[in-house]
mmCIF file of C-alpha atoms and ligand atoms in Angstrom:
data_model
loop_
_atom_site.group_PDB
_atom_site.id
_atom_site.type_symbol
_atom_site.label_atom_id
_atom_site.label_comp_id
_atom_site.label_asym_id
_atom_site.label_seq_id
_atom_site.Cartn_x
_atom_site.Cartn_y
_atom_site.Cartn_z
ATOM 1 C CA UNK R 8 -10.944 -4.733 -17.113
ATOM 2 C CA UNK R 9 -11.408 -2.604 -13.797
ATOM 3 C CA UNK R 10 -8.795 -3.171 -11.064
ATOM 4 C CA UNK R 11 -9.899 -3.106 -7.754
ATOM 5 C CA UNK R 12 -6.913 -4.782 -5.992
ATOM 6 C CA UNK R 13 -4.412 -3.346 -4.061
ATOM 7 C CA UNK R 14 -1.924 -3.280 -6.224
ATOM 8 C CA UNK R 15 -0.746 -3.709 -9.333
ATOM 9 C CA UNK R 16 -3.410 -0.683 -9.081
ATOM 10 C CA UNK R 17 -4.421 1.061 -12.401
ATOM 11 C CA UNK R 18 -2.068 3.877 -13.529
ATOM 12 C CA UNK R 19 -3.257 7.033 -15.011
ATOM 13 C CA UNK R 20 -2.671 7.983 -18.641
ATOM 14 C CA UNK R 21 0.721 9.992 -18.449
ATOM 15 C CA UNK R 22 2.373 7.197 -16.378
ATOM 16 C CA UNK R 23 1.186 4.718 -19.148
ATOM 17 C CA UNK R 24 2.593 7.025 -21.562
ATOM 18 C CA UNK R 25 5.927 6.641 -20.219
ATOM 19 C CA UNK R 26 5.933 2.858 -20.152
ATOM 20 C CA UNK R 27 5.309 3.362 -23.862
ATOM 21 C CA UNK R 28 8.793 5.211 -24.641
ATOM 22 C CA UNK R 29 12.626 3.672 -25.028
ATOM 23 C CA UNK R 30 14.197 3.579 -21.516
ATOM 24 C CA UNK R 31 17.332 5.490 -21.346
ATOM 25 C CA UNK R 32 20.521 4.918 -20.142
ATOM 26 C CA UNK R 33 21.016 6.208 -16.938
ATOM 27 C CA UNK R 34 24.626 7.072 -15.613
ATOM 28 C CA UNK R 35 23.617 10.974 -16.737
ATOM 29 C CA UNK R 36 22.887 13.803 -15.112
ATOM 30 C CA UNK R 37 19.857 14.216 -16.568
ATOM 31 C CA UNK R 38 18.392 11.184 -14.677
ATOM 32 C CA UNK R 39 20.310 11.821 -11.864
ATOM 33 C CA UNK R 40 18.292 14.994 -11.800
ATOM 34 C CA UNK R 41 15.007 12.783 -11.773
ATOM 35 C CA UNK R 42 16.513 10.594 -8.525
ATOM 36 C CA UNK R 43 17.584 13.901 -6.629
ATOM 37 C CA UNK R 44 13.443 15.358 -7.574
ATOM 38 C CA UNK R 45 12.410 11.969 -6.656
ATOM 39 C CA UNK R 46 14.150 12.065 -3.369
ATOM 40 C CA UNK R 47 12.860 15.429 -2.543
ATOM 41 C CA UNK R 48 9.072 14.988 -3.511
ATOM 42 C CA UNK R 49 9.479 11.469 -1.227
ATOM 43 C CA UNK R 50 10.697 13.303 1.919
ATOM 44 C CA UNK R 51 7.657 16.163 1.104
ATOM 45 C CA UNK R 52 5.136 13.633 0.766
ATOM 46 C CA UNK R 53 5.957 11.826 3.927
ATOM 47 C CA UNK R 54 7.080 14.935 5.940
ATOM 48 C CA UNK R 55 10.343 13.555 6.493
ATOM 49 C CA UNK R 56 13.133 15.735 8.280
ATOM 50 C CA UNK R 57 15.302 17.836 6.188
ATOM 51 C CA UNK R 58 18.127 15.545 6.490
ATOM 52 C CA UNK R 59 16.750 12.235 5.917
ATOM 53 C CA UNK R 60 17.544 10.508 3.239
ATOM 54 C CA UNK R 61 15.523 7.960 0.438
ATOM 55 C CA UNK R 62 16.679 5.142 -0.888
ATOM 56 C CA UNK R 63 15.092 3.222 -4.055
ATOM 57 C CA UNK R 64 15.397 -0.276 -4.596
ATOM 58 C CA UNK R 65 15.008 -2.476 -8.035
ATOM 59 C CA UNK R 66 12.665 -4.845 -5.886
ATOM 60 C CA UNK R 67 8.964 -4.849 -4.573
ATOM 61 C CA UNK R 68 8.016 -3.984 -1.511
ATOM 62 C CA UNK R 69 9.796 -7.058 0.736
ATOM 63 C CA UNK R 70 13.449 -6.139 -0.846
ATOM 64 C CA UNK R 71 12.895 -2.877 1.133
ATOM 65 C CA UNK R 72 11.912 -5.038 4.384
ATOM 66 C CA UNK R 73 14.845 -7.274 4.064
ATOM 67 C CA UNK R 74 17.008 -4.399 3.178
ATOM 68 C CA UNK R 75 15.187 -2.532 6.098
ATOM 69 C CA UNK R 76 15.654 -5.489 8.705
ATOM 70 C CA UNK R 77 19.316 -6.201 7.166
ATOM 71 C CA UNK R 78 21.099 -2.685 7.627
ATOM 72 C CA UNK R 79 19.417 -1.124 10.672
ATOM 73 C CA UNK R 80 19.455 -4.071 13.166
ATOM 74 C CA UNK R 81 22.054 -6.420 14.026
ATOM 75 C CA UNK R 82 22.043 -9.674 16.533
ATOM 76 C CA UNK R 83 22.773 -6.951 19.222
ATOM 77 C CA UNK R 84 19.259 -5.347 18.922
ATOM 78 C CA UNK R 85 15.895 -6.822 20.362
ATOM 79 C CA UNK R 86 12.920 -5.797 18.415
ATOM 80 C CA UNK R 87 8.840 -5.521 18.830
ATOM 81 C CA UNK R 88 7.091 -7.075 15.912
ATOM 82 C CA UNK R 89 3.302 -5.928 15.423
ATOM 83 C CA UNK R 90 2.021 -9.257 13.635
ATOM 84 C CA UNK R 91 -1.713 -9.260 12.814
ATOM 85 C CA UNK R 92 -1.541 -10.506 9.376
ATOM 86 C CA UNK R 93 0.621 -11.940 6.464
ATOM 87 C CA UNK R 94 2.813 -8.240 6.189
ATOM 88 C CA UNK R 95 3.358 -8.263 9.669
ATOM 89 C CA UNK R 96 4.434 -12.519 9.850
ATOM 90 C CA UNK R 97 6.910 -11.376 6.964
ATOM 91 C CA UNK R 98 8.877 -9.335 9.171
ATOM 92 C CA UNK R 99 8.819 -12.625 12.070
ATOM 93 C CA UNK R 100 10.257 -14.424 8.659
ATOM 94 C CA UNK R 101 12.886 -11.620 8.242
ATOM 95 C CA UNK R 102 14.147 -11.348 11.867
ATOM 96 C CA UNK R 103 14.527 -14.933 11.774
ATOM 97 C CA UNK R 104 16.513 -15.312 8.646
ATOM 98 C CA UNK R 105 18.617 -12.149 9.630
ATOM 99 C CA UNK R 106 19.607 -13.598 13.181
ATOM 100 C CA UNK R 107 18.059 -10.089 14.615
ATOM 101 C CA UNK R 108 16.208 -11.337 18.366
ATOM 102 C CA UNK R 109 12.696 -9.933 18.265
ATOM 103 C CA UNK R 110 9.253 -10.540 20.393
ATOM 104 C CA UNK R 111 6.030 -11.011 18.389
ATOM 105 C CA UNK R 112 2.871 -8.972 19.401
ATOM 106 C CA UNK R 113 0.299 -11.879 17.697
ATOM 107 C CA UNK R 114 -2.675 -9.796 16.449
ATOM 108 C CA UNK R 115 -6.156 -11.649 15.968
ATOM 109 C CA UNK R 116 -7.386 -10.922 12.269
ATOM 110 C CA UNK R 117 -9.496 -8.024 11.720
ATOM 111 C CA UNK R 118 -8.340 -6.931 15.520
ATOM 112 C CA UNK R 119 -6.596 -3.210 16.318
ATOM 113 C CA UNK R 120 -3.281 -2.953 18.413
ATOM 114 C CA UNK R 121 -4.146 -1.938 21.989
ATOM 115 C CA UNK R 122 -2.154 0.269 24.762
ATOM 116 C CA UNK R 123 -2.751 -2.857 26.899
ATOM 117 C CA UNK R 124 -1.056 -5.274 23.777
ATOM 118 C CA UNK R 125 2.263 -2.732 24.480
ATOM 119 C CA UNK R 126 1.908 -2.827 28.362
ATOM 120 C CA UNK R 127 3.532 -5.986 29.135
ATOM 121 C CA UNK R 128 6.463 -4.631 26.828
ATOM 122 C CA UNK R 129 6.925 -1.654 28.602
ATOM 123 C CA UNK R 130 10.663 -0.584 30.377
ATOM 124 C CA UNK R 131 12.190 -3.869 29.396
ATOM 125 C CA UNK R 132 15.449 -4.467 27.339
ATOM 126 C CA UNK R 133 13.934 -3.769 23.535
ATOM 127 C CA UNK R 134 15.620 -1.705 21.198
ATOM 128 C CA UNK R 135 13.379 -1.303 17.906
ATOM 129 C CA UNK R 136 9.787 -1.795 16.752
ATOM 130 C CA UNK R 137 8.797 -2.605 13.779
ATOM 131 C CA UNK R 138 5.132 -2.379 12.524
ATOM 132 C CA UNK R 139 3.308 -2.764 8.930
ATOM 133 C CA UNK R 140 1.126 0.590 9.866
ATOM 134 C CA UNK R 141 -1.466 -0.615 7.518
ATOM 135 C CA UNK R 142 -1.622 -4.488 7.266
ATOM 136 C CA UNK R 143 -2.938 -4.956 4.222
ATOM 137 C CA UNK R 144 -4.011 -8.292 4.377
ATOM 138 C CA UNK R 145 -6.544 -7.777 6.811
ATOM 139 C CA UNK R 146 -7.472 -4.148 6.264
ATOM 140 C CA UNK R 147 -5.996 -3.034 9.844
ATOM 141 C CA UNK R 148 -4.532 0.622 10.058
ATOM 142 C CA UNK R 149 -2.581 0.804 13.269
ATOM 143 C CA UNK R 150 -2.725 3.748 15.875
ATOM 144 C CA UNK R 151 0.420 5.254 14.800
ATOM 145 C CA UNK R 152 0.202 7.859 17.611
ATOM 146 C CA UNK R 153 0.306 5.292 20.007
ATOM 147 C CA UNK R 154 2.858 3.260 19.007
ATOM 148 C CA UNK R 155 5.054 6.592 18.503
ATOM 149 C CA UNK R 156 4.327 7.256 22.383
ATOM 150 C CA UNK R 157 5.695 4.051 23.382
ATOM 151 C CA UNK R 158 8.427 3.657 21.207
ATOM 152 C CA UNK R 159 9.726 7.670 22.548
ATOM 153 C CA UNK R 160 9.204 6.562 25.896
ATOM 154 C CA UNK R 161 10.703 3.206 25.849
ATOM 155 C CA UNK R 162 13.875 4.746 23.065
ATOM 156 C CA UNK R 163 12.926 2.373 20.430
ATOM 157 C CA UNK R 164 13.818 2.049 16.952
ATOM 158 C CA UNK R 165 10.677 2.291 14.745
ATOM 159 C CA UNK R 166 10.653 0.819 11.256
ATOM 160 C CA UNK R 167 6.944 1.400 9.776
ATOM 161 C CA UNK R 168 6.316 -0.575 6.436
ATOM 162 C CA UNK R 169 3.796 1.997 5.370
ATOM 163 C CA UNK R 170 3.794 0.271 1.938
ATOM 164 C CA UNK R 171 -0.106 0.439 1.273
ATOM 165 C CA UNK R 172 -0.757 3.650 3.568
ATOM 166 C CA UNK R 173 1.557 6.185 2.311
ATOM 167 C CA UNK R 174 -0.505 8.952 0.598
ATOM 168 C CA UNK R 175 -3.464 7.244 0.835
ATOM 169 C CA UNK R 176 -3.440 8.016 4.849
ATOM 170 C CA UNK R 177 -1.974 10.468 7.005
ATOM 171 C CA UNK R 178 1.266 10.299 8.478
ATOM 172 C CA UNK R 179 4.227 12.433 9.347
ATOM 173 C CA UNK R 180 7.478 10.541 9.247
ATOM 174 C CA UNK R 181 9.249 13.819 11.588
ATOM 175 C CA UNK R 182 6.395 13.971 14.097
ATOM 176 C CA UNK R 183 5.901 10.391 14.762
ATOM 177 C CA UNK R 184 9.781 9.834 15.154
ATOM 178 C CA UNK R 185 9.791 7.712 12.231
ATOM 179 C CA UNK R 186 13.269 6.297 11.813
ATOM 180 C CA UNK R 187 12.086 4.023 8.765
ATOM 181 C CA UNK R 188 9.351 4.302 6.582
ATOM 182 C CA UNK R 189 9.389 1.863 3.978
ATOM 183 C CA UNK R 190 6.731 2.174 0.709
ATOM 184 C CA UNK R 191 6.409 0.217 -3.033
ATOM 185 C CA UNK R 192 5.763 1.566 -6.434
ATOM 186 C CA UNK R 193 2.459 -0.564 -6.924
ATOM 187 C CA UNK R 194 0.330 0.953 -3.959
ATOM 188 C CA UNK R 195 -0.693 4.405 -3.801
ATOM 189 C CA UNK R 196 2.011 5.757 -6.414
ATOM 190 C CA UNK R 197 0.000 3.795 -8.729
ATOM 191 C CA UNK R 198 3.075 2.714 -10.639
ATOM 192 C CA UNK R 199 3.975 -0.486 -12.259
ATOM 193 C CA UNK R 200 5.442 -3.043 -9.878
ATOM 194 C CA UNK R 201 9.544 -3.406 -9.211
ATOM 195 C CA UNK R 202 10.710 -0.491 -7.203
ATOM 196 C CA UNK R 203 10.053 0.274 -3.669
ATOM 197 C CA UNK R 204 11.591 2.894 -1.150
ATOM 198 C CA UNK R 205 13.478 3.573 1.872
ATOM 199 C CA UNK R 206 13.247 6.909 3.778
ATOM 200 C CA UNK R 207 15.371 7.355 6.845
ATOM 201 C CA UNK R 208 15.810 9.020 9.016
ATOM 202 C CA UNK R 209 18.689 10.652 10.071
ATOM 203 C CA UNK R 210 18.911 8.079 12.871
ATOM 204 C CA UNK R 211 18.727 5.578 10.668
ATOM 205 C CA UNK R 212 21.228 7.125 8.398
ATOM 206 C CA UNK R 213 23.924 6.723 11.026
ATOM 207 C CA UNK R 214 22.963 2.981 11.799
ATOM 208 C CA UNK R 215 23.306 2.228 8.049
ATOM 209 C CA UNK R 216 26.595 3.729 8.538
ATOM 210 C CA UNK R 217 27.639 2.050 11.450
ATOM 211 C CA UNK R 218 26.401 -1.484 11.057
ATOM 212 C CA UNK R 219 28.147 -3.718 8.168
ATOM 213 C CA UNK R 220 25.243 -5.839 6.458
ATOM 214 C CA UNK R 221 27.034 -8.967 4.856
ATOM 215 C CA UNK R 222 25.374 -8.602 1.171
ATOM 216 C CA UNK R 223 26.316 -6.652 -1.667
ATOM 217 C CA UNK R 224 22.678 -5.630 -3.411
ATOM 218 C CA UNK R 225 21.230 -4.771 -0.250
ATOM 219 C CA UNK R 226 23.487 -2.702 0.922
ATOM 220 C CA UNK R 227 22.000 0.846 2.176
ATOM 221 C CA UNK R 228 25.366 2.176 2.860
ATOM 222 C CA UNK R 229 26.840 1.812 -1.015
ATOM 223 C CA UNK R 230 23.043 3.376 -1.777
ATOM 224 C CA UNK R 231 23.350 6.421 0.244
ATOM 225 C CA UNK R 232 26.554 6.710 -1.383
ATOM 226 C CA UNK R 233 25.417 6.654 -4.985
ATOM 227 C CA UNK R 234 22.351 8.852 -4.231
ATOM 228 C CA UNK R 235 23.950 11.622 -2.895
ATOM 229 C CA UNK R 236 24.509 12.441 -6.758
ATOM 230 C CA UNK R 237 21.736 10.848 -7.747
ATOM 231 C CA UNK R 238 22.534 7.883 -8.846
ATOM 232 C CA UNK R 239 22.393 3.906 -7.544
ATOM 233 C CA UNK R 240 25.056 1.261 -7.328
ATOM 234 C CA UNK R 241 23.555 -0.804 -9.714
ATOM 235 C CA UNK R 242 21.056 -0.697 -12.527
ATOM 236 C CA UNK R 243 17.398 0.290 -11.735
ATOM 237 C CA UNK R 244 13.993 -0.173 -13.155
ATOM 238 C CA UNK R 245 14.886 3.421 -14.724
ATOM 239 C CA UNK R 246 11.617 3.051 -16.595
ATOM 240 C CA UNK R 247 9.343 2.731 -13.211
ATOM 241 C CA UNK R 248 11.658 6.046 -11.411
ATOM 242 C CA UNK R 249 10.589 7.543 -14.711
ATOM 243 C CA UNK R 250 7.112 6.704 -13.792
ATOM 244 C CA UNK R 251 7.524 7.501 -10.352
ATOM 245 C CA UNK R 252 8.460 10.971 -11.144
ATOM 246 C CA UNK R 253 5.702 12.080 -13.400
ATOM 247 C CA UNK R 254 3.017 10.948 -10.405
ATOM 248 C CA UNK R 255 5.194 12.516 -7.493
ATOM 249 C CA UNK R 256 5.423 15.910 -9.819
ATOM 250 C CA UNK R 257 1.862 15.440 -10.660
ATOM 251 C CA UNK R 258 0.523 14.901 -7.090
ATOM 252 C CA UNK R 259 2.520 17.964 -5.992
ATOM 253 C CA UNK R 260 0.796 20.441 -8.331
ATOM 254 C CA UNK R 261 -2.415 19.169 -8.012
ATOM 255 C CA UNK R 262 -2.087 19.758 -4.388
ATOM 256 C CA UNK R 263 -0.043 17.250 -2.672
ATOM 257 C CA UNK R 264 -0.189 14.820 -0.409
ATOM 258 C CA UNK R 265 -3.567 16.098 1.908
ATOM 259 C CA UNK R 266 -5.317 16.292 -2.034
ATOM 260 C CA UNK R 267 -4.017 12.841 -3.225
ATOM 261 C CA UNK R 268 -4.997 11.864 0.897
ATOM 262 C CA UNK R 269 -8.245 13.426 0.024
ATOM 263 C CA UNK R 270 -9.263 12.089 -3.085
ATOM 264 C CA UNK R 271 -8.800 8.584 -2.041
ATOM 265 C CA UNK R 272 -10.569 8.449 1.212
ATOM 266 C CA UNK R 273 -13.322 10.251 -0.791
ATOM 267 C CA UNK R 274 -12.737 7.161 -3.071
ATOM 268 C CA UNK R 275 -13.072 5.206 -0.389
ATOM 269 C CA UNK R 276 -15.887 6.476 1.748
ATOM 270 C CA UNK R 277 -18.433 6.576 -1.414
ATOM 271 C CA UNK R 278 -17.726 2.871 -1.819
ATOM 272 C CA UNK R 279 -18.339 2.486 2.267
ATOM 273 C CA UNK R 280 -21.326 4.046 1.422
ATOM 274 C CA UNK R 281 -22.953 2.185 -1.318
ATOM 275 C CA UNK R 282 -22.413 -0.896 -0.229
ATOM 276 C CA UNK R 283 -24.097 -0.395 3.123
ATOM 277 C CA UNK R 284 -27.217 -2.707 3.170
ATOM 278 C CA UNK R 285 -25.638 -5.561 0.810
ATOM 279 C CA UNK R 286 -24.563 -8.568 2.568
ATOM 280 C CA UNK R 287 -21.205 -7.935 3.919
ATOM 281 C CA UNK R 288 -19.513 -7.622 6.597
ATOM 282 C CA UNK R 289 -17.119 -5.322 7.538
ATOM 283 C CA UNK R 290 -14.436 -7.253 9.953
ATOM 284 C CA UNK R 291 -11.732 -4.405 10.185
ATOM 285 C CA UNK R 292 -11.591 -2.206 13.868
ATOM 286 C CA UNK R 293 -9.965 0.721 11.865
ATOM 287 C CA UNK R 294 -9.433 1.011 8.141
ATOM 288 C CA UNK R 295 -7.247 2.508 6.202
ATOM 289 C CA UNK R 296 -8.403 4.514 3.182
ATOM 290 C CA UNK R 297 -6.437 2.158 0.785
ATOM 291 C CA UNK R 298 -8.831 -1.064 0.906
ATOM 292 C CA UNK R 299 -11.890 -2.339 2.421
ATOM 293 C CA UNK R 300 -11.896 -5.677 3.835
ATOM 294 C CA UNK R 301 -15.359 -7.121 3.323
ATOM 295 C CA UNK R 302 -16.677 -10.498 4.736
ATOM 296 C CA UNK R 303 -19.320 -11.930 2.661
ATOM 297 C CA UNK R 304 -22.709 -12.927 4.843
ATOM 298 C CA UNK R 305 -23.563 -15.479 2.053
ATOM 299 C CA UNK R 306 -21.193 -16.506 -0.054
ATOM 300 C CA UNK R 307 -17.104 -17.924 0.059
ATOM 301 C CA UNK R 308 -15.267 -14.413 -0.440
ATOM 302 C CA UNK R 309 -13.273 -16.348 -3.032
ATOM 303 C CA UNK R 310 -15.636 -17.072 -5.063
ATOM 304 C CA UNK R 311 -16.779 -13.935 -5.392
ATOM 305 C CA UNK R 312 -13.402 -12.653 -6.476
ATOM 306 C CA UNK R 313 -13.718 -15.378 -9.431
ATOM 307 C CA UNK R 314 -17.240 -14.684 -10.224
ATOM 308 C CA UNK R 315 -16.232 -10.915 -10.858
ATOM 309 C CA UNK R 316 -13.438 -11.697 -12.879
ATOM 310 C CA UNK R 317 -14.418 -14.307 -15.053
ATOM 311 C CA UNK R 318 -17.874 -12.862 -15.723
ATOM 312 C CA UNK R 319 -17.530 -9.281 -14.788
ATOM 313 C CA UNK R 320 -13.776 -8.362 -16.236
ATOM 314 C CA UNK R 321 -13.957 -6.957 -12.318
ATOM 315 C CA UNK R 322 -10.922 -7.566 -10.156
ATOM 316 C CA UNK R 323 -11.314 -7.448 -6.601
ATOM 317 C CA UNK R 324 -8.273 -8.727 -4.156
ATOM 318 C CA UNK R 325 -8.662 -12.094 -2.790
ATOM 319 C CA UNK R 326 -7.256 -13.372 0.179
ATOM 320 C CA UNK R 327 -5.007 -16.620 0.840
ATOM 321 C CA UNK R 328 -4.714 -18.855 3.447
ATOM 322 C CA UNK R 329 -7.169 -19.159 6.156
ATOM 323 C CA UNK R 330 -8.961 -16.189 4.704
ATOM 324 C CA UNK R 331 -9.765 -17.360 1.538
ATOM 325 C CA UNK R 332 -13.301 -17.848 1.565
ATOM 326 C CA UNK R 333 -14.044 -15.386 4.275
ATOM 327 C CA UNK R 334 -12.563 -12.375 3.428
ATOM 328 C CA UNK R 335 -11.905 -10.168 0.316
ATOM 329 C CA UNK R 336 -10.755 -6.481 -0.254
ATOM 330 C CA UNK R 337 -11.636 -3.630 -2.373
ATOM 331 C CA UNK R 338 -8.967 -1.219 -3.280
ATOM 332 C CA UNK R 339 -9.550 2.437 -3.656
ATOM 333 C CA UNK R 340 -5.909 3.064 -4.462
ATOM 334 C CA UNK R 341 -4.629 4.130 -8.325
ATOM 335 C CA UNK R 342 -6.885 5.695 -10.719
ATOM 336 C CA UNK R 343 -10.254 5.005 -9.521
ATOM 337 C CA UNK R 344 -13.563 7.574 -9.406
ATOM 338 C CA UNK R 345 -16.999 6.902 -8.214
ATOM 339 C CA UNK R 346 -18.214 6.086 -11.177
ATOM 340 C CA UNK R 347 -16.261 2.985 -10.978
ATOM 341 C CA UNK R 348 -17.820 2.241 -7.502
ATOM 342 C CA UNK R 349 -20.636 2.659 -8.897
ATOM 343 C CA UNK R 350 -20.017 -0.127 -11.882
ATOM 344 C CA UNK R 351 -18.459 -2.438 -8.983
ATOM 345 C CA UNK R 352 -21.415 -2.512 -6.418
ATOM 346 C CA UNK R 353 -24.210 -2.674 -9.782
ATOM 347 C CA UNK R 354 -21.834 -6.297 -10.599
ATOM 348 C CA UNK R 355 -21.951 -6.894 -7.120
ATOM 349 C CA UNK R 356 -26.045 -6.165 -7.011
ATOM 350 C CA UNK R 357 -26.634 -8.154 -10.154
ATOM 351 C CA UNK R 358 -24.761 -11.065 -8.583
ATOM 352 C CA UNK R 359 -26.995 -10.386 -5.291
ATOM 353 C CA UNK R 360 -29.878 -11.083 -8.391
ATOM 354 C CA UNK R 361 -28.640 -14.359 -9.581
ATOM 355 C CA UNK R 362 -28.385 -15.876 -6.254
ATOM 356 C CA UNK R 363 -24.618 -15.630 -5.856
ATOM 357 C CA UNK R 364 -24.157 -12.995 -3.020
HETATM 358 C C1 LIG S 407 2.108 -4.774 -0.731
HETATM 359 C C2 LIG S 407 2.716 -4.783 0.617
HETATM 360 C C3 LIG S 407 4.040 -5.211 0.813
HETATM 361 C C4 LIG S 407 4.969 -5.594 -0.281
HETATM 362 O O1 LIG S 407 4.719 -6.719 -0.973
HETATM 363 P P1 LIG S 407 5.509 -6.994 -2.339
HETATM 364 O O2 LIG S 407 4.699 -8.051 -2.966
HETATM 365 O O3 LIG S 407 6.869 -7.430 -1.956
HETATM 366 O O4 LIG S 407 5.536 -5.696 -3.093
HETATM 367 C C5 LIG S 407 4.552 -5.160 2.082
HETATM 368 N N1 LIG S 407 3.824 -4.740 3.127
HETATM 369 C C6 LIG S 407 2.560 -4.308 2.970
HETATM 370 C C7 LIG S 407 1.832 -3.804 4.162
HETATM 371 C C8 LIG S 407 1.974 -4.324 1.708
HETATM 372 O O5 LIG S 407 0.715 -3.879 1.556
#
């Protein structure tokens, strides 16, 4: 089975390794030494500032965008919400649940954010901004220069759920003015799926601080807390941090974050490149390195997806909804090489053979 989707991605051999042992108990300070590393490799990776802080959460990626939306903004703030996708409606969902007043940008499918999307928003009475930096649904990367530039010059609160981007794309948490970045285990860090993670800044620190959110798992402020010995209110997938720390040391001594960046965009831009004159479309204005979005010419993108799996042990990532039979995406996220590129696209040519593509 090859796993193209974008995530549960395929983990390497030492990460499997660890899945394979007993899972200790925890309140020690031998793993609290393995949440304080985890912390530190976290801020490295994303170039956070030296006093921002991480969080980790015993939930996938949306406990960290509730969590997110929950302790940072209150009924007081008004918020900007990039939606072009299924990420970016979650956030619409959360805002709504959360009683937090917010303005969606709508983005059409496929579709980049513009200066001229922000103009109308510009000077008026918002307070944060929250944007899934790469929506993942559609294969959109966002100009995060841009929307750094108008959240400085209109003081806004920026949350980015960089959940599929981080270290497969650029990004500097401290340069953008990053007050949230939020990322999941299953993504890039090509761990098993269950914990995801909250850097803040130290903005965002004193928000947590000062607003009260009315739950008791969720709440960042007991987190901090706990951290700042390493340790979490409650009991963690300790098995996944395990995990989490054998990539984040292994990423750092092969490199870092520009190799793992690197590797995966090379990843990426061999697959770009052999797929080239099959019949597919590419509907995405600006891609991310994680995933390309691919609309079959001939074919419903769904079935495809079951074709590959049922008679090519080949997972590709459908899509739901609207999308289903247009679109589909390729992952080049967890432990994938060219060599598996090239197995994909000889699948995909020897369904272009049978009549199927
Ligand atoms: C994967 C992903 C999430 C998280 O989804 P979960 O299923 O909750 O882990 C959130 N936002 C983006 C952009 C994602 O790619």
């Amino acid at each position: 089975m090859q796993n193209f989707t974008v995530g549960p991605v395929q983990s390497n051999e030492a990460v499997r390794a660890i899945g394979y042992e007993q899972v200790p108990y925890f309140r020690t300070p031998e793993f609290s030494a393995v949440m304080l590393e985890n912390e530190k490799l976290v801020k490295k990776f994303a170039k956070a500032d030296d006093d921002a802080r991480v969080v980790f959460i015993t939930g996938s990626g949306t406990a960290s965008m509730e969590a997110t939306v929950m302790n940072v903004f209150t009924e007081n703030d008004k918020v900007l919400i990039v939606n072009g996708g299924s990420f970016g409606h979650r956030f619409v969902q959360l805002c709504q649940i959360h009683g937090v007043p917010f303005t969606e940008i709508k983005i059409d499918s496929g579709k980049a954010l513009t200066a001229e999307m922000l103009q109308p928003y510009e000077s008026q009475d918002y307070t944060g901004f929250i944007v899934n930096v790469h929506e993942t649904s559609t294969g959109v990367h966002y100009d995060i220069e841009m929307i750094n530039d108008f959240c400085k010059r209109n003081s806004l609160f920026l949350v980015v759920d960089a959940i599929s981007s981080f270290l497969a794309d650029p990004f500097n948490m401290k340069a953008l003015n990053v007050d949230v970045m939020i990322t999941g285990s299953q993504k890039a860090l090509a761990c098993p799926p269950g914990i995801s993670v909250i850097v803040l800044s130290p903005r965002a620190v004193n928000r947590v601080n000062k607003n009260s959110a009315k739950c008791m798992y969720f709440d960042l402020k007991s987190a901090l807390k706990n951290g700042e010995r390493g340790q979490t209110p409650f009991t963690p997938a300790v098995g996944i941090l395990r995990q989490i720390n054998a990539r984040l040391k292994e990423i750092d001594e092969a490199g870092g974050v520009e190799s793992e960046i690197n590797k995966i965009a090379m990843v990426a831009n061999d697959f770009r490149e052999k797929i080239k004159d099959m019949p597919f479309e590419i509907v995405s204005e600006s891609m991310s390195n994680a995933v390309t979005p691919l609309q079959p010419l001939n074919a419903s993108a769904y079935d495809i997806f079951t074709i590959l799996k049922d008679e090519y042990e080949i997972w590709v990532c459908p899509n739901g909804g609207e999308l289903a039979d247009k679109l589909f995406r390729v992952g080049h996220i967890g432990a994938l090489t060219k060599d598996d590129n090239t197995k994909l696209v000889e699948a995909m040519k020897d369904m272009q053979r049978r009549g199927l593509l």
